[in-house]
Amino acid sequence: MLGKTHFAVGMASALAILQPQTLPVLLTGTAAAAVGGMISDIDCGTSQAHQGADKIMTAAIAVTSIVIFIDYRFHLGVYERLMQNSSVSRLLTGLMAFIMICAYGSRQPHRSFMHSFPAMIMLTACMDVIYPDAAPYFGVGFLSHLLLDVFNFRQEKLFWPMKKGFCLRLCSSQGTVNRILLITGNAATILLVLTSVPIRRFASLILAFLFP
């Protein structure tokens, strides 16, 4: 499937399964799921794929920057929660490990290491070191990518470094199924965010303020 489809489905899957209970977790979890849903496709072997990988990294940086700005502007407690569960040395260690794994994966053939369960486990572990609250959301987003791609015609080496690949050959990565998943993923993400516990609590506070 295309990157924007993985982006949408990754967020929708994580929100539906994990159901965040606080606003900071909703914010960071949604962002982590989006990155997890896209990050597999940094592996590449052609100039076109390199351009796609650059877009994925740009989107990941943009999502992270938005979370940082929102937390700074509205004081949601993301930074405080981060430092409560971590330290500067732990944060840097996790981040460096994450970058090194992605750097290695970006130089591997498409749908090999970065489309495997070992990569998912390692990167989710790095996310757990960086920000534990977001790690499950990242893991679900990553897993959704692997599951979607297995329906395509190109094999994934899910159990890398084993050479055997897996695919069901049921649909094209750019066809009608991809478009349906993109629309469904976006709609589900919006619905899940708007009906989430933190947003409902926030709406109740606003209504109580407006109509005491």
Coordinates of N, CA and C in Angstrom, one line a residue:
M1 N 0.8 -1.2 0.0 CA 0.0 0.0 0.0 C 0.9 1.3 0.0
L2 N 0.3 2.4 -0.4 CA 1.0 3.6 -0.4 C 1.2 4.2 1.0
G3 N 2.2 5.1 1.1 CA 2.6 5.7 2.4 C 1.5 6.3 3.1
K4 N 0.7 7.1 2.3 CA -0.4 7.8 3.0 C -1.5 6.9 3.5
T5 N -1.6 5.7 2.9 CA -2.6 4.7 3.4 C -2.1 4.1 4.7
H6 N -0.8 3.8 4.7 CA -0.2 3.3 6.0 C -0.3 4.3 7.1
F7 N -0.1 5.6 6.7 CA -0.2 6.7 7.7 C -1.5 6.6 8.4
A8 N -2.6 6.6 7.6 CA -3.9 6.7 8.1 C -4.3 5.4 8.8
V9 N -4.1 4.2 8.2 CA -4.4 3.0 8.9 C -3.7 2.7 10.1
G10 N -2.4 3.2 10.2 CA -1.6 3.0 11.4 C -2.2 3.8 12.6
M11 N -2.6 5.0 12.3 CA -3.3 5.8 13.4 C -4.6 5.2 13.8
A12 N -5.4 4.8 12.8 CA -6.7 4.3 13.1 C -6.6 3.0 13.9
S13 N -5.7 2.1 13.5 CA -5.6 0.8 14.2 C -5.1 1.0 15.6
A14 N -4.1 1.9 15.9 CA -3.6 2.1 17.2 C -4.7 2.7 18.1
L15 N -5.4 3.7 17.6 CA -6.5 4.3 18.4 C -7.6 3.4 18.7
A16 N -8.0 2.5 17.8 CA -9.1 1.6 18.0 C -8.7 0.5 19.0
I17 N -7.5 0.1 18.9 CA -7.0 -1.0 19.8 C -6.7 -0.6 21.2
L18 N -5.9 0.6 21.3 CA -5.4 1.0 22.6 C -6.2 2.0 23.3
Q19 N -7.1 2.8 22.6 CA -8.0 3.7 23.2 C -7.4 4.6 24.3
P20 N -6.6 5.6 23.9 CA -6.0 6.5 24.9 C -6.9 7.1 25.9
Q21 N -6.5 7.3 27.1 CA -7.4 7.8 28.2 C -7.0 9.2 28.6
T22 N -5.9 9.7 28.2 CA -5.5 11.1 28.6 C -5.1 11.8 27.3
L23 N -5.1 13.2 27.4 CA -4.8 14.0 26.2 C -3.4 13.9 25.8
P24 N -2.4 13.9 26.7 CA -1.0 13.7 26.3 C -0.8 12.3 25.6
V25 N -1.4 11.3 26.1 CA -1.3 10.0 25.4 C -2.0 9.9 24.1
L26 N -3.1 10.6 24.0 CA -3.8 10.7 22.7 C -2.9 11.4 21.7
L27 N -2.3 12.5 22.1 CA -1.4 13.2 21.2 C -0.2 12.5 20.8
T28 N 0.6 12.0 21.7 CA 1.8 11.3 21.4 C 1.6 9.9 20.8
G29 N 0.5 9.2 21.3 CA 0.2 7.9 20.7 C -0.2 8.0 19.2
T30 N -1.0 9.0 18.9 CA -1.4 9.2 17.5 C -0.2 9.5 16.6
A31 N 0.7 10.3 17.1 CA 1.9 10.7 16.4 C 2.8 9.4 16.2
A32 N 2.9 8.7 17.3 CA 3.8 7.5 17.2 C 3.2 6.4 16.3
A33 N 1.9 6.3 16.3 CA 1.3 5.3 15.4 C 1.4 5.7 13.9
A34 N 1.4 7.1 13.7 CA 1.6 7.6 12.3 C 3.0 7.2 11.8
V35 N 4.0 7.5 12.7 CA 5.4 7.2 12.3 C 5.6 5.7 12.2
G36 N 5.0 4.9 13.1 CA 5.1 3.5 13.0 C 4.5 2.9 11.7
G37 N 3.4 3.5 11.3 CA 2.7 3.1 10.1 C 3.5 3.3 8.8
M38 N 4.4 4.4 8.9 CA 5.1 4.8 7.7 C 6.5 4.3 7.6
I39 N 7.2 4.1 8.8 CA 8.6 4.0 8.8 C 9.2 2.8 8.1
S40 N 8.4 1.7 7.9 CA 8.9 0.5 7.2 C 9.4 0.9 5.8
D41 N 8.7 1.8 5.1 CA 9.0 2.1 3.7 C 10.2 3.0 3.5
I42 N 11.1 3.2 4.6 CA 12.4 3.9 4.3 C 13.3 2.9 3.6
D43 N 13.0 1.6 3.5 CA 13.9 0.8 2.8 C 13.7 1.0 1.3
C44 N 14.7 1.0 0.5 CA 14.6 1.5 -0.9 C 15.8 1.0 -1.7
G45 N 15.6 1.0 -3.1 CA 16.6 0.5 -3.9 C 16.7 1.3 -5.3
T46 N 15.7 2.2 -5.5 CA 15.6 3.0 -6.7 C 15.5 4.4 -6.4
S47 N 15.8 5.3 -7.3 CA 15.7 6.7 -7.1 C 14.3 7.1 -6.7
Q48 N 13.3 6.5 -7.3 CA 11.9 6.8 -6.9 C 11.6 6.4 -5.5
A49 N 12.2 5.3 -5.1 CA 12.0 4.8 -3.7 C 12.7 5.7 -2.7
H50 N 13.9 6.2 -3.1 CA 14.6 7.2 -2.3 C 13.8 8.4 -2.0
Q51 N 13.1 8.9 -3.1 CA 12.2 10.1 -2.9 C 11.1 9.8 -2.0
G52 N 10.6 8.5 -2.0 CA 9.5 8.1 -1.1 C 10.0 8.1 0.3
A53 N 11.2 7.6 0.5 CA 11.8 7.5 1.8 C 12.1 8.9 2.4
D54 N 12.5 9.8 1.6 CA 12.7 11.2 2.0 C 11.4 11.8 2.5
K55 N 10.3 11.5 1.8 CA 9.0 12.0 2.1 C 8.5 11.4 3.5
I56 N 8.8 10.2 3.7 CA 8.5 9.5 5.0 C 9.2 10.1 6.1
M57 N 10.5 10.4 6.0 CA 11.3 11.0 7.1 C 10.8 12.4 7.3
T58 N 10.5 13.1 6.2 CA 10.0 14.5 6.4 C 8.7 14.5 7.1
A59 N 7.8 13.6 6.8 CA 6.5 13.5 7.5 C 6.7 13.1 8.9
A60 N 7.6 12.2 9.2 CA 7.9 11.8 10.6 C 8.4 13.0 11.4
I61 N 9.3 13.8 10.8 CA 9.8 15.0 11.5 C 8.7 16.0 11.7
A62 N 7.9 16.2 10.7 CA 6.8 17.1 10.8 C 5.8 16.7 11.9
V63 N 5.4 15.5 12.0 CA 4.5 15.0 13.0 C 5.1 15.2 14.4
T64 N 6.4 14.9 14.6 CA 7.1 15.2 15.9 C 7.1 16.6 16.2
S65 N 7.4 17.5 15.2 CA 7.4 18.9 15.4 C 6.1 19.5 15.9
I66 N 5.0 19.0 15.3 CA 3.7 19.4 15.6 C 3.4 19.1 17.0
V67 N 3.7 17.8 17.5 CA 3.5 17.4 18.8 C 4.2 18.3 19.8
I68 N 5.5 18.6 19.5 CA 6.3 19.5 20.4 C 5.7 20.9 20.5
F69 N 5.3 21.4 19.3 CA 4.7 22.8 19.3 C 3.4 22.8 20.1
I70 N 2.5 21.8 19.9 CA 1.2 21.8 20.6 C 1.5 21.7 22.1
D71 N 2.4 20.8 22.5 CA 2.7 20.7 24.0 C 3.2 22.0 24.5
Y72 N 4.1 22.6 23.8 CA 4.7 23.9 24.3 C 3.6 25.0 24.4
R73 N 2.8 25.0 23.4 CA 1.8 26.1 23.3 C 0.7 25.9 24.3
F74 N 0.2 24.7 24.5 CA -0.9 24.4 25.4 C -0.6 23.7 26.7
H75 N 0.7 23.5 26.9 CA 1.1 22.9 28.2 C 0.3 21.6 28.6
L76 N 0.4 20.6 27.7 CA -0.4 19.4 27.9 C 0.3 18.4 28.8
G77 N 1.5 18.6 29.1 CA 2.2 17.7 30.0 C 3.0 16.6 29.3
V78 N 3.2 16.7 28.0 CA 4.0 15.6 27.3 C 5.4 15.7 27.7
Y79 N 6.0 16.8 27.8 CA 7.4 16.9 28.2 C 7.6 16.5 29.7
E80 N 6.7 16.9 30.5 CA 6.8 16.5 31.9 C 6.7 15.0 32.1
R81 N 5.8 14.4 31.3 CA 5.6 12.9 31.3 C 6.9 12.2 30.8
L82 N 7.4 12.8 29.7 CA 8.7 12.3 29.2 C 9.8 12.2 30.2
M83 N 10.0 13.3 30.9 CA 11.1 13.4 31.8 C 10.8 12.6 33.1
Q84 N 9.6 12.4 33.4 CA 9.2 11.6 34.5 C 9.6 10.1 34.3
N85 N 9.4 9.6 33.1 CA 9.7 8.2 32.8 C 11.1 8.0 32.1
S86 N 11.9 9.1 32.0 CA 13.1 9.0 31.3 C 14.2 9.9 31.8
S87 N 15.3 10.0 31.1 CA 16.3 11.0 31.5 C 17.0 11.4 30.1
V88 N 17.8 12.4 30.2 CA 18.4 12.9 28.9 C 19.3 11.8 28.3
S89 N 20.0 11.0 29.2 CA 20.9 10.0 28.7 C 20.1 8.8 28.1
R90 N 19.0 8.5 28.8 CA 18.1 7.4 28.2 C 17.5 7.9 26.9
L91 N 17.0 9.1 26.9 CA 16.4 9.6 25.7 C 17.4 9.6 24.5
L92 N 18.6 10.0 24.7 CA 19.6 10.1 23.6 C 20.0 8.6 23.2
T93 N 20.1 7.7 24.2 CA 20.4 6.3 23.8 C 19.4 5.7 23.0
G94 N 18.1 5.9 23.4 CA 17.0 5.3 22.6 C 16.9 5.9 21.2
L95 N 17.1 7.3 21.1 CA 17.0 8.0 19.8 C 18.2 7.5 18.9
M96 N 19.4 7.4 19.4 CA 20.5 7.0 18.6 C 20.3 5.6 18.1
A97 N 19.8 4.7 19.0 CA 19.6 3.3 18.5 C 18.5 3.3 17.4
F98 N 17.5 4.1 17.6 CA 16.4 4.1 16.6 C 16.9 4.6 15.3
I99 N 17.7 5.7 15.3 CA 18.3 6.2 14.1 C 19.2 5.2 13.4
M100 N 20.0 4.5 14.2 CA 21.0 3.6 13.6 C 20.2 2.4 13.0
I101 N 19.2 1.9 13.6 CA 18.4 0.8 13.0 C 17.7 1.3 11.7
C102 N 17.2 2.5 11.7 CA 16.6 3.0 10.5 C 17.6 3.2 9.4
A103 N 18.8 3.7 9.8 CA 19.8 3.9 8.8 C 20.2 2.6 8.1
Y104 N 20.3 1.6 8.9 CA 20.7 0.2 8.4 C 19.5 -0.2 7.5
G105 N 18.3 -0.1 8.0 CA 17.1 -0.6 7.2 C 17.0 0.1 5.9
S106 N 17.3 1.4 5.9 CA 17.1 2.2 4.6 C 18.0 1.8 3.5
R107 N 19.1 1.0 3.9 CA 20.0 0.5 2.8 C 19.8 -0.9 2.4
Q108 N 18.7 -1.5 3.0 CA 18.4 -2.9 2.7 C 17.3 -3.0 1.6
P109 N 17.2 -4.1 0.9 CA 16.2 -4.2 -0.2 C 14.8 -4.0 0.4
H110 N 14.0 -3.5 -0.5 CA 12.6 -3.2 -0.1 C 11.9 -4.5 0.3
R111 N 11.1 -4.4 1.4 CA 10.4 -5.5 2.0 C 11.2 -6.6 2.5
S112 N 12.4 -6.2 3.1 CA 13.2 -7.2 3.7 C 13.3 -6.8 5.2
F113 N 14.4 -6.3 5.7 CA 14.6 -6.1 7.1 C 13.5 -5.1 7.7
M114 N 13.2 -4.0 7.0 CA 12.3 -3.0 7.6 C 10.8 -3.5 7.5
H115 N 10.6 -4.6 6.8 CA 9.3 -5.2 6.8 C 9.3 -6.6 7.5
S116 N 9.9 -6.6 8.7 CA 10.0 -7.8 9.4 C 9.6 -7.6 10.9
F117 N 9.3 -8.7 11.5 CA 9.0 -8.7 12.9 C 10.2 -8.3 13.8
P118 N 11.4 -8.8 13.5 CA 12.6 -8.3 14.2 C 12.7 -6.8 14.2
A119 N 12.6 -6.2 13.1 CA 12.7 -4.7 13.0 C 11.6 -4.1 13.8
M120 N 10.4 -4.6 13.8 CA 9.3 -4.1 14.6 C 9.6 -4.1 16.1
I121 N 10.1 -5.3 16.5 CA 10.5 -5.4 17.9 C 11.6 -4.5 18.4
M122 N 12.6 -4.4 17.5 CA 13.7 -3.5 17.9 C 13.4 -2.0 18.0
L123 N 12.6 -1.6 17.0 CA 12.2 -0.2 16.9 C 11.2 0.2 18.0
T124 N 10.3 -0.8 18.3 CA 9.4 -0.5 19.4 C 10.1 -0.5 20.7
A125 N 11.1 -1.3 20.9 CA 11.9 -1.3 22.1 C 12.6 0.1 22.2
C126 N 13.1 0.6 21.1 CA 13.7 1.9 21.1 C 12.7 3.0 21.6
M127 N 11.5 2.9 21.0 CA 10.5 3.8 21.3 C 10.1 3.7 22.8
D128 N 10.2 2.5 23.4 CA 9.9 2.3 24.8 C 10.9 3.0 25.7
V129 N 12.2 3.0 25.2 CA 13.2 3.7 25.9 C 13.0 5.2 25.8
I130 N 12.6 5.7 24.7 CA 12.4 7.1 24.4 C 11.2 7.7 25.2
Y131 N 10.1 7.0 24.9 CA 8.8 7.5 25.5 C 7.9 6.3 25.7
P132 N 7.9 5.7 26.8 CA 7.1 4.4 27.1 C 5.7 4.5 26.7
D133 N 5.0 5.6 27.0 CA 3.6 5.7 26.7 C 3.3 5.6 25.2
A134 N 4.2 6.0 24.4 CA 4.0 6.0 22.9 C 4.3 4.6 22.3
A135 N 5.1 3.8 23.0 CA 5.7 2.6 22.4 C 4.6 1.6 21.8
P136 N 3.5 1.4 22.6 CA 2.5 0.4 22.1 C 1.8 1.0 20.8
Y137 N 1.6 2.3 20.7 CA 1.0 2.9 19.6 C 1.9 2.7 18.3
F138 N 3.2 3.0 18.6 CA 4.2 2.8 17.5 C 4.2 1.3 17.0
G139 N 4.1 0.4 18.0 CA 4.2 -1.0 17.6 C 2.9 -1.5 16.8
V140 N 1.8 -1.0 17.2 CA 0.5 -1.3 16.5 C 0.6 -0.7 15.1
G141 N 1.1 0.5 15.0 CA 1.2 1.2 13.7 C 2.1 0.4 12.7
F142 N 3.2 0.0 13.3 CA 4.2 -0.8 12.5 C 3.6 -2.1 12.0
L143 N 2.9 -2.8 13.0 CA 2.3 -4.1 12.7 C 1.2 -3.9 11.6
S144 N 0.5 -2.8 11.6 CA -0.5 -2.6 10.6 C 0.1 -2.5 9.2
H145 N 1.3 -1.9 9.1 CA 2.0 -1.8 7.9 C 2.3 -3.2 7.3
L146 N 2.9 -4.1 8.2 CA 3.2 -5.4 7.8 C 2.0 -6.2 7.3
L147 N 0.9 -6.1 8.1 CA -0.3 -6.9 7.7 C -0.9 -6.4 6.4
L148 N -0.9 -5.1 6.2 CA -1.5 -4.6 4.9 C -0.6 -5.0 3.7
D149 N 0.7 -4.9 3.8 CA 1.6 -5.3 2.7 C 1.6 -6.7 2.4
V150 N 1.2 -7.6 3.3 CA 1.2 -9.0 3.0 C 0.1 -9.4 2.0
F151 N -0.9 -8.5 1.8 CA -1.9 -8.8 0.8 C -1.5 -8.4 -0.6
N152 N -0.4 -7.8 -0.8 CA 0.1 -7.4 -2.1 C 0.8 -8.5 -2.8
F153 N 1.4 -8.2 -4.0 CA 2.0 -9.2 -4.8 C 3.5 -9.4 -4.5
R154 N 4.1 -8.5 -3.8 CA 5.5 -8.6 -3.5 C 5.7 -9.1 -2.1
Q155 N 6.6 -10.0 -2.0 CA 6.8 -10.7 -0.7 C 7.5 -9.9 0.3
E156 N 7.1 -10.1 1.6 CA 7.8 -9.5 2.7 C 8.6 -10.6 3.5
K157 N 9.8 -10.2 3.9 CA 10.6 -11.2 4.7 C 10.3 -10.9 6.2
L158 N 9.1 -11.4 6.6 CA 8.6 -11.1 7.9 C 9.5 -11.7 9.0
F159 N 10.2 -12.8 8.7 CA 11.0 -13.4 9.7 C 12.5 -13.2 9.3
W160 N 12.8 -12.1 8.8 CA 14.2 -11.7 8.5 C 15.1 -12.1 9.7
P161 N 16.3 -12.7 9.5 CA 17.1 -12.8 8.2 C 16.7 -14.1 7.4
M162 N 15.7 -14.8 7.7 CA 15.3 -15.9 6.9 C 15.0 -15.4 5.5
K163 N 15.3 -16.1 4.5 CA 15.2 -15.6 3.1 C 13.7 -15.8 2.6
K164 N 13.0 -16.7 3.2 CA 11.6 -16.9 2.7 C 10.7 -15.7 2.9
G165 N 10.0 -15.3 1.9 CA 9.1 -14.2 2.0 C 7.6 -14.6 2.0
F166 N 6.7 -13.7 2.3 CA 5.3 -14.0 2.4 C 4.5 -13.0 1.7
C167 N 3.5 -13.4 1.0 CA 2.5 -12.5 0.4 C 1.3 -13.3 -0.1
L168 N 0.1 -12.7 0.0 CA -1.1 -13.4 -0.4 C -1.5 -13.1 -1.8
R169 N -0.9 -12.1 -2.5 CA -1.2 -11.8 -3.9 C -2.7 -11.6 -4.1
L170 N -3.3 -10.8 -3.2 CA -4.7 -10.5 -3.4 C -5.1 -9.2 -4.0
C171 N -4.2 -8.2 -3.9 CA -4.5 -6.9 -4.4 C -3.2 -6.1 -4.7
S172 N -3.4 -5.1 -5.5 CA -2.3 -4.2 -5.9 C -2.0 -3.2 -4.8
S173 N -0.8 -2.7 -4.7 CA -0.5 -1.7 -3.6 C -1.1 -0.3 -4.0
Q174 N -1.5 -0.1 -5.2 CA -2.0 1.2 -5.7 C -3.4 1.2 -6.3
G175 N -4.1 0.1 -6.1 CA -5.4 -0.1 -6.7 C -6.6 0.4 -5.9
T176 N -7.7 -0.2 -6.2 CA -9.0 0.2 -5.5 C -8.9 -0.1 -4.0
V177 N -8.4 -1.2 -3.6 CA -8.3 -1.6 -2.2 C -7.5 -0.5 -1.4
N178 N -6.4 -0.1 -2.0 CA -5.6 1.0 -1.4 C -6.4 2.2 -1.2
R179 N -7.2 2.6 -2.2 CA -8.0 3.8 -2.0 C -9.1 3.7 -1.0
I180 N -9.7 2.5 -0.9 CA -10.7 2.2 0.1 C -10.1 2.3 1.5
L181 N -8.9 1.7 1.7 CA -8.3 1.7 3.0 C -7.8 3.1 3.4
L182 N -7.4 3.9 2.4 CA -7.0 5.3 2.7 C -8.2 6.1 3.2
I183 N -9.3 6.0 2.5 CA -10.5 6.7 2.9 C -11.0 6.2 4.3
T184 N -11.1 4.9 4.4 CA -11.6 4.3 5.7 C -10.7 4.7 6.8
G185 N -9.3 4.6 6.6 CA -8.4 4.9 7.6 C -8.5 6.4 8.1
N186 N -8.6 7.3 7.2 CA -8.7 8.7 7.5 C -10.0 9.0 8.3
A187 N -11.1 8.4 7.8 CA -12.4 8.6 8.4 C -12.4 8.0 9.8
A188 N -11.9 6.8 10.0 CA -11.8 6.1 11.3 C -11.0 6.9 12.3
T189 N -9.8 7.5 11.8 CA -9.0 8.2 12.7 C -9.7 9.5 13.2
I190 N -10.4 10.2 12.3 CA -11.1 11.4 12.8 C -12.2 11.0 13.8
L191 N -12.9 10.0 13.5 CA -14.0 9.5 14.4 C -13.5 9.1 15.7
L192 N -12.4 8.3 15.7 CA -11.8 7.8 17.0 C -11.2 8.9 17.8
V193 N -10.6 9.9 17.2 CA -10.1 11.1 17.9 C -11.3 11.9 18.6
L194 N -12.3 12.2 17.8 CA -13.4 13.0 18.2 C -14.2 12.3 19.3
T195 N -14.2 11.0 19.3 CA -15.0 10.2 20.3 C -14.1 9.7 21.4
S196 N -12.9 10.0 21.4 CA -12.0 9.5 22.5 C -12.3 10.1 23.8
V197 N -11.9 9.4 24.9 CA -12.2 9.8 26.2 C -11.6 11.2 26.5
P198 N -10.3 11.5 26.1 CA -9.8 12.8 26.4 C -10.6 14.0 25.7
I199 N -11.0 13.7 24.5 CA -11.7 14.8 23.8 C -13.1 14.9 24.4
R200 N -13.8 13.8 24.8 CA -15.1 13.9 25.4 C -15.0 14.7 26.7
R201 N -13.9 14.4 27.5 CA -13.7 15.1 28.7 C -13.5 16.6 28.5
F202 N -12.7 16.9 27.5 CA -12.5 18.3 27.2 C -13.7 19.0 26.7
A203 N -14.5 18.3 25.9 CA -15.8 18.9 25.4 C -16.8 19.2 26.6
S204 N -16.8 18.3 27.6 CA -17.6 18.4 28.8 C -17.2 19.6 29.6
L205 N -15.9 19.9 29.7 CA -15.4 21.1 30.4 C -15.8 22.3 29.7
I206 N -15.7 22.3 28.4 CA -16.1 23.5 27.6 C -17.6 23.8 27.8
L207 N -18.4 22.7 27.7 CA -19.9 22.9 27.8 C -20.2 23.4 29.2
A208 N -19.5 22.8 30.2 CA -19.8 23.3 31.6 C -19.4 24.7 31.8
F209 N -18.4 25.2 31.1 CA -18.0 26.6 31.3 C -19.0 27.5 30.5
L210 N -19.4 27.1 29.4 CA -20.3 27.9 28.6 C -21.7 27.9 29.2
F211 N -22.1 26.7 29.7 CA -23.5 26.6 30.3 C -23.4 26.1 31.7
P212 N -23.0 27.0 32.6 CA -22.9 26.6 34.1 C -24.2 26.3 34.7

